[in-house]
Amino acid sequence: MTIEQTTQPAHQRITDAILEKLEQGVVPWRKPWTTLWPQNIAGWQYRGINVLTLALAGFSSPYWLTFNQARKLGGHVRRGQKSTPVLFWKVYSKDREDDKTGEVETHRRVFARCWWVFNLEQTSGIPADKLPAAADGTSQFTPIERAAQILDSMPNPPVIEYGKNAAYYSPAQDRIGMPDPERFISSESFFASVYHEASHWTGHPSRLARFSLDDPAIFGSERHDRSECRVHLRLAEAPPQRQEAHRCRRSPGAEGC
């Protein structure tokens, strides 16, 4: 396994990943959909900051492994795939006798090590019988007919990519990213999130031109706040079915972007 001896680059990489999501308007620790707890393919779960770091990577599979683990399972990491850092902390204790008093004191030192892992989706060739059983983490999704009609009737409707680990609108790509509908805690939560991101989508320079691609609405900025106000005002004018969905989205634990 590859070990990164210095932790500063890993800490910076984790910080940069969080800031990047916030600048995109995504609050990664608040979401109205379910996610599976990240775990190593050997069976143990990751903890602490590693949970957030792995969630930020954007993969739907909860399973992670090192380069060598993939090889030992008969597969390999695909060329060009980027690893994700995980941190492990270990406490070393050593008893020392004080030369003057003769008392034995315990000295402890904490060390951090960084390991670089890949998501199972970044690998190929691992035999099916060596893969963990598929975890569920999904619920039955029942489409709301009227809510779906609103999306379907939009002229030149937005491109929506499913299978993501967050709900967001990317101005640069002019696409909406969404977790699979079955990942949401309810059908209302799903449509609430889609409506919210679609409202941001209408501000593209090719539509209502509420922002410029050279000057996007960075999370926390005045421009972002204005964009949020417009979204909520637009939703306030929506049909009752859509308003109900958005109230569900703003419930405790809902996505805040």
GROMACS .gro file of N, CA, C and O in nm, residues 91-172:
model
  328
   91VAL      N    1  -0.193   0.653   1.828
   91VAL     CA    2  -0.129   0.705   1.949
   91VAL      C    3  -0.020   0.607   1.994
   91VAL      O    4  -0.046   0.488   2.012
   92TYR      N    5   0.100   0.660   2.008
   92TYR     CA    6   0.212   0.580   2.057
   92TYR      C    7   0.243   0.621   2.201
   92TYR      O    8   0.252   0.740   2.233
   93SER      N    9   0.256   0.523   2.288
   93SER     CA   10   0.285   0.549   2.429
   93SER      C   11   0.419   0.487   2.467
   93SER      O   12   0.454   0.378   2.421
   94LYS      N   13   0.493   0.559   2.550
   94LYS     CA   14   0.622   0.507   2.595
   94LYS      C   15   0.646   0.554   2.738
   94LYS      O   16   0.629   0.672   2.770
   95ASP      N   17   0.683   0.460   2.825
   95ASP     CA   18   0.711   0.493   2.965
   95ASP      C   19   0.856   0.535   2.980
   95ASP      O   20   0.948   0.469   2.927
   96ARG      N   21   0.876   0.646   3.049
   96ARG     CA   22   1.011   0.696   3.074
   96ARG      C   23   1.028   0.724   3.223
   96ARG      O   24   0.939   0.777   3.288
   97GLU      N   25   1.147   0.691   3.273
   97GLU     CA   26   1.176   0.715   3.415
   97GLU      C   27   1.246   0.849   3.430
   97GLU      O   28   1.345   0.877   3.363
   98ASP      N   29   1.193   0.929   3.519
   98ASP     CA   30   1.252   1.061   3.544
   98ASP      C   31   1.385   1.043   3.616
   98ASP      O   32   1.392   0.974   3.719
   99ASP      N   33   1.492   1.102   3.563
   99ASP     CA   34   1.626   1.085   3.620
   99ASP      C   35   1.638   1.142   3.761
   99ASP      O   36   1.716   1.092   3.843
  100LYS      N   37   1.558   1.246   3.790
  100LYS     CA   38   1.570   1.311   3.921
  100LYS      C   39   1.481   1.248   4.025
  100LYS      O   40   1.522   1.225   4.139
  101THR      N   41   1.357   1.219   3.989
  101THR     CA   42   1.261   1.169   4.088
  101THR      C   43   1.249   1.017   4.087
  101THR      O   44   1.202   0.957   4.184
  102GLY      N   45   1.289   0.954   3.978
  102GLY     CA   46   1.275   0.810   3.967
  102GLY      C   47   1.134   0.765   3.933
  102GLY      O   48   1.109   0.645   3.920
  103GLU      N   49   1.041   0.862   3.915
  103GLU     CA   50   0.904   0.828   3.880
  103GLU      C   51   0.893   0.795   3.731
  103GLU      O   52   0.964   0.851   3.648
  104VAL      N   53   0.804   0.703   3.704
  104VAL     CA   54   0.781   0.661   3.565
  104VAL      C   55   0.666   0.742   3.507
  104VAL      O   56   0.556   0.746   3.565
  105GLU      N   57   0.693   0.810   3.399
  105GLU     CA   58   0.592   0.890   3.332
  105GLU      C   59   0.562   0.833   3.194
  105GLU      O   60   0.653   0.782   3.126
  106THR      N   61   0.436   0.840   3.156
  106THR     CA   62   0.394   0.790   3.025
  106THR      C   63   0.386   0.906   2.927
  106THR      O   64   0.313   1.003   2.951
  107HIS      N   65   0.461   0.896   2.820
  107HIS     CA   66   0.461   1.000   2.717
  107HIS      C   67   0.384   0.947   2.595
  107HIS      O   68   0.406   0.835   2.552
  108ARG      N   69   0.296   1.029   2.544
  108ARG     CA   70   0.215   0.990   2.429
  108ARG      C   71   0.240   1.085   2.312
  108ARG      O   72   0.252   1.206   2.330
  109ARG      N   73   0.244   1.028   2.195
  109ARG     CA   74   0.257   1.105   2.073
  109ARG      C   75   0.153   1.057   1.972
  109ARG      O   76   0.128   0.937   1.960
  110VAL      N   77   0.091   1.152   1.905
  110VAL     CA   78  -0.013   1.120   1.808
  110VAL      C   79   0.043   1.141   1.667
  110VAL      O   80   0.098   1.247   1.636
  111PHE      N   81   0.028   1.040   1.583
  111PHE     CA   82   0.077   1.046   1.446
  111PHE      C   83  -0.041   1.028   1.349
  111PHE      O   84  -0.132   0.950   1.375
  112ALA      N   85  -0.034   1.101   1.243
  112ALA     CA   86  -0.135   1.088   1.137
  112ALA      C   87  -0.070   1.032   1.012
  112ALA      O   88   0.039   1.074   0.974
  113ARG      N   89  -0.136   0.937   0.953
  113ARG     CA   90  -0.089   0.881   0.826
  113ARG      C   91  -0.199   0.891   0.723
  113ARG      O   92  -0.317   0.881   0.754
  114CYS      N   93  -0.158   0.913   0.602
  114CYS     CA   94  -0.253   0.928   0.492
  114CYS      C   95  -0.241   0.809   0.398
  114CYS      O   96  -0.131   0.774   0.354
  115TRP      N   97  -0.354   0.747   0.369
  115TRP     CA   98  -0.361   0.638   0.273
  115TRP      C   99  -0.446   0.687   0.156
  115TRP      O  100  -0.540   0.763   0.174
  116TRP      N  101  -0.412   0.641   0.037
  116TRP     CA  102  -0.483   0.685  -0.083
  116TRP      C  103  -0.567   0.569  -0.136
  116TRP      O  104  -0.515   0.461  -0.162
  117VAL      N  105  -0.697   0.592  -0.147
  117VAL     CA  106  -0.789   0.485  -0.183
  117VAL      C  107  -0.867   0.521  -0.310
  117VAL      O  108  -0.872   0.638  -0.351
  118PHE      N  109  -0.928   0.418  -0.368
  118PHE     CA  110  -1.009   0.435  -0.488
  118PHE      C  111  -1.147   0.377  -0.462
  118PHE      O  112  -1.162   0.281  -0.385
  119ASN      N  113  -1.246   0.435  -0.526
  119ASN     CA  114  -1.380   0.380  -0.516
  119ASN      C  115  -1.391   0.256  -0.603
  119ASN      O  116  -1.321   0.243  -0.704
  120LEU      N  117  -1.481   0.166  -0.565
  120LEU     CA  118  -1.500   0.043  -0.641
  120LEU      C  119  -1.536   0.072  -0.786
  120LEU      O  120  -1.500  -0.003  -0.877
  121GLU      N  121  -1.606   0.185  -0.810
  121GLU     CA  122  -1.644   0.222  -0.947
  121GLU      C  123  -1.525   0.260  -1.033
  121GLU      O  124  -1.537   0.271  -1.155
  122GLN      N  125  -1.409   0.283  -0.970
  122GLN     CA  126  -1.288   0.320  -1.043
  122GLN      C  127  -1.204   0.198  -1.081
  122GLN      O  128  -1.095   0.214  -1.136
  123THR      N  129  -1.255   0.080  -1.050
  123THR     CA  130  -1.178  -0.042  -1.075
  123THR      C  131  -1.245  -0.129  -1.182
  123THR      O  132  -1.362  -0.108  -1.216
  124SER      N  133  -1.170  -0.224  -1.232
  124SER     CA  134  -1.222  -0.321  -1.329
  124SER      C  135  -1.159  -0.455  -1.302
  124SER      O  136  -1.051  -0.465  -1.242
  125GLY      N  137  -1.228  -0.560  -1.345
  125GLY     CA  138  -1.170  -0.694  -1.342
  125GLY      C  139  -1.182  -0.771  -1.213
  125GLY      O  140  -1.136  -0.885  -1.205
  126ILE      N  141  -1.243  -0.715  -1.110
  126ILE     CA  142  -1.258  -0.788  -0.984
  126ILE      C  143  -1.371  -0.889  -0.999
  126ILE      O  144  -1.484  -0.851  -1.033
  127PRO      N  145  -1.346  -1.017  -0.977
  127PRO     CA  146  -1.451  -1.119  -0.993
  127PRO      C  147  -1.572  -1.090  -0.906
  127PRO      O  148  -1.559  -1.041  -0.793
  128ALA      N  149  -1.690  -1.121  -0.956
  128ALA     CA  150  -1.813  -1.092  -0.884
  128ALA      C  151  -1.819  -1.162  -0.749
  128ALA      O  152  -1.875  -1.108  -0.653
  129ASP      N  153  -1.762  -1.283  -0.739
  129ASP     CA  154  -1.770  -1.357  -0.613
  129ASP      C  155  -1.680  -1.297  -0.504
  129ASP      O  156  -1.689  -1.337  -0.389
  130LYS      N  157  -1.596  -1.200  -0.542
  130LYS     CA  158  -1.510  -1.135  -0.443
  130LYS      C  159  -1.561  -0.997  -0.405
  130LYS      O  160  -1.500  -0.929  -0.323
  131LEU      N  161  -1.672  -0.958  -0.464
  131LEU     CA  162  -1.730  -0.829  -0.433
  131LEU      C  163  -1.828  -0.843  -0.317
  131LEU      O  164  -1.893  -0.947  -0.303
  132PRO      N  165  -1.841  -0.740  -0.233
  132PRO     CA  166  -1.938  -0.747  -0.123
  132PRO      C  167  -2.080  -0.746  -0.176
  132PRO      O  168  -2.106  -0.697  -0.287
  133ALA      N  169  -2.169  -0.802  -0.098
  133ALA     CA  170  -2.311  -0.802  -0.138
  133ALA      C  171  -2.360  -0.659  -0.149
  133ALA      O  172  -2.325  -0.573  -0.069
  134ALA      N  173  -2.441  -0.634  -0.248
  134ALA     CA  174  -2.491  -0.498  -0.271
  134ALA      C  175  -2.575  -0.452  -0.154
  134ALA      O  176  -2.667  -0.521  -0.112
  135ALA      N  177  -2.541  -0.335  -0.101
  135ALA     CA  178  -2.619  -0.278   0.008
  135ALA      C  179  -2.741  -0.206  -0.050
  135ALA      O  180  -2.739  -0.163  -0.164
  136ASP      N  181  -2.842  -0.191   0.031
  136ASP     CA  182  -2.965  -0.132  -0.020
  136ASP      C  183  -2.960   0.019  -0.011
  136ASP      O  184  -2.918   0.087  -0.101
  137GLY      N  185  -3.003   0.075   0.101
  137GLY     CA  186  -3.000   0.219   0.119
  137GLY      C  187  -3.094   0.295   0.029
  137GLY      O  188  -3.082   0.416   0.011
  138THR      N  189  -3.188   0.227  -0.033
  138THR     CA  190  -3.281   0.293  -0.123
  138THR      C  191  -3.423   0.275  -0.071
  138THR      O  192  -3.451   0.190   0.014
  139SER      N  193  -3.513   0.355  -0.124
  139SER     CA  194  -3.654   0.344  -0.090
  139SER      C  195  -3.734   0.335  -0.218
  139SER      O  196  -3.683   0.363  -0.326
  140GLN      N  197  -3.858   0.296  -0.205
  140GLN     CA  198  -3.942   0.286  -0.325
  140GLN      C  199  -3.982   0.426  -0.369
  140GLN      O  200  -4.032   0.506  -0.291
  141PHE      N  201  -3.956   0.455  -0.495
  141PHE     CA  202  -3.987   0.587  -0.548
  141PHE      C  203  -4.117   0.581  -0.627
  141PHE      O  204  -4.130   0.502  -0.721
  142THR      N  205  -4.211   0.665  -0.587
  142THR     CA  206  -4.339   0.673  -0.656
  142THR      C  207  -4.350   0.811  -0.720
  142THR      O  208  -4.364   0.911  -0.650
  143PRO      N  209  -4.341   0.820  -0.852
  143PRO     CA  210  -4.347   0.952  -0.917
  143PRO      C  211  -4.477   1.024  -0.886
  143PRO      O  212  -4.584   0.963  -0.878
  144ILE      N  213  -4.467   1.154  -0.867
  144ILE     CA  214  -4.585   1.239  -0.850
  144ILE      C  215  -4.621   1.292  -0.988
  144ILE      O  216  -4.547   1.371  -1.046
  145GLU      N  217  -4.732   1.247  -1.041
  145GLU     CA  218  -4.766   1.274  -1.181
  145GLU      C  219  -4.765   1.423  -1.215
  145GLU      O  220  -4.704   1.464  -1.313
  146ARG      N  221  -4.832   1.503  -1.133
  146ARG     CA  222  -4.841   1.645  -1.163
  146ARG      C  223  -4.703   1.710  -1.155
  146ARG      O  224  -4.668   1.797  -1.237
  147ALA      N  225  -4.623   1.670  -1.057
  147ALA     CA  226  -4.490   1.727  -1.042
  147ALA      C  227  -4.402   1.691  -1.162
  147ALA      O  228  -4.325   1.773  -1.211
  148ALA      N  229  -4.413   1.568  -1.209
  148ALA     CA  230  -4.335   1.525  -1.325
  148ALA      C  231  -4.378   1.599  -1.451
  148ALA      O  232  -4.295   1.631  -1.537
  149GLN      N  233  -4.506   1.629  -1.462
  149GLN     CA  234  -4.555   1.701  -1.580
  149GLN      C  235  -4.496   1.840  -1.590
  149GLN      O  236  -4.471   1.890  -1.700
  150ILE      N  237  -4.472   1.903  -1.476
  150ILE     CA  238  -4.413   2.037  -1.477
  150ILE      C  239  -4.275   2.033  -1.541
  150ILE      O  240  -4.239   2.119  -1.623
  151LEU      N  241  -4.196   1.934  -1.505
  151LEU     CA  242  -4.063   1.920  -1.564
  151LEU      C  243  -4.071   1.883  -1.711
  151LEU      O  244  -4.000   1.940  -1.795
  152ASP      N  245  -4.158   1.789  -1.743
  152ASP     CA  246  -4.167   1.741  -1.882
  152ASP      C  247  -4.218   1.849  -1.976
  152ASP      O  248  -4.186   1.847  -2.096
  153SER      N  249  -4.298   1.942  -1.925
  153SER     CA  250  -4.357   2.044  -2.012
  153SER      C  251  -4.267   2.165  -2.032
  153SER      O  252  -4.303   2.257  -2.106
  154MET      N  253  -4.152   2.168  -1.967
  154MET     CA  254  -4.061   2.282  -1.982
  154MET      C  255  -4.005   2.285  -2.124
  154MET      O  256  -3.964   2.181  -2.177
  155PRO      N  257  -4.002   2.402  -2.189
  155PRO     CA  258  -3.938   2.410  -2.321
  155PRO      C  259  -3.787   2.390  -2.308
  155PRO      O  260  -3.724   2.448  -2.220
  156ASN      N  261  -3.731   2.305  -2.392
  156ASN     CA  262  -3.589   2.274  -2.384
  156ASN      C  263  -3.550   2.240  -2.240
  156ASN      O  264  -3.471   2.312  -2.177
  157PRO      N  265  -3.607   2.135  -2.185
  157PRO     CA  266  -3.585   2.102  -2.043
  157PRO      C  267  -3.438   2.080  -2.011
  157PRO      O  268  -3.358   2.048  -2.100
  158PRO      N  269  -3.400   2.099  -1.886
  158PRO     CA  270  -3.259   2.085  -1.848
  158PRO      C  271  -3.210   1.942  -1.862
  158PRO      O  272  -3.287   1.846  -1.850
  159VAL      N  273  -3.081   1.929  -1.885
  159VAL     CA  274  -3.017   1.798  -1.885
  159VAL      C  275  -2.992   1.758  -1.740
  159VAL      O  276  -2.926   1.831  -1.666
  160ILE      N  277  -3.048   1.645  -1.700
  160ILE     CA  278  -3.033   1.598  -1.562
  160ILE      C  279  -2.955   1.468  -1.562
  160ILE      O  280  -2.993   1.372  -1.629
  161GLU      N  281  -2.844   1.466  -1.490
  161GLU     CA  282  -2.762   1.346  -1.478
  161GLU      C  283  -2.783   1.285  -1.341
  161GLU      O  284  -2.760   1.351  -1.239
  162TYR      N  285  -2.826   1.159  -1.339
  162TYR     CA  286  -2.853   1.090  -1.213
  162TYR      C  287  -2.732   1.006  -1.170
  162TYR      O  288  -2.634   0.992  -1.243
  163GLY      N  289  -2.740   0.953  -1.049
  163GLY     CA  290  -2.631   0.871  -0.997
  163GLY      C  291  -2.526   0.952  -0.925
  163GLY      O  292  -2.421   0.899  -0.887
  164LYS      N  293  -2.550   1.081  -0.904
  164LYS     CA  294  -2.454   1.166  -0.835
  164LYS      C  295  -2.471   1.153  -0.684
  164LYS      O  296  -2.568   1.097  -0.635
  165ASN      N  297  -2.373   1.207  -0.611
  165ASN     CA  298  -2.379   1.200  -0.465
  165ASN      C  299  -2.426   1.331  -0.403
  165ASN      O  300  -2.417   1.350  -0.284
  166ALA      N  301  -2.475   1.422  -0.488
  166ALA     CA  302  -2.526   1.550  -0.442
  166ALA      C  303  -2.622   1.605  -0.546
  166ALA      O  304  -2.621   1.562  -0.662
  167ALA      N  305  -2.705   1.700  -0.502
  167ALA     CA  306  -2.793   1.770  -0.595
  167ALA      C  307  -2.732   1.907  -0.622
  167ALA      O  308  -2.703   1.981  -0.528
  168TYR      N  309  -2.713   1.941  -0.748
  168TYR     CA  310  -2.647   2.068  -0.779
  168TYR      C  311  -2.677   2.108  -0.923
  168TYR      O  312  -2.719   2.027  -1.006
  169TYR      N  313  -2.654   2.236  -0.952
  169TYR     CA  314  -2.657   2.285  -1.089
  169TYR      C  315  -2.518   2.337  -1.123
  169TYR      O  316  -2.462   2.419  -1.048
  170SER      N  317  -2.461   2.292  -1.232
  170SER     CA  318  -2.329   2.335  -1.277
  170SER      C  319  -2.345   2.435  -1.390
  170SER      O  320  -2.381   2.396  -1.502
  171PRO      N  321  -2.320   2.564  -1.366
  171PRO     CA  322  -2.332   2.663  -1.474
  171PRO      C  323  -2.235   2.636  -1.589
  171PRO      O  324  -2.270   2.654  -1.705
  172ALA      N  325  -2.113   2.592  -1.557
  172ALA     CA  326  -2.013   2.569  -1.661
  172ALA      C  327  -2.058   2.460  -1.758
  172ALA      O  328  -2.040   2.471  -1.880
   0.00000   0.00000   0.00000
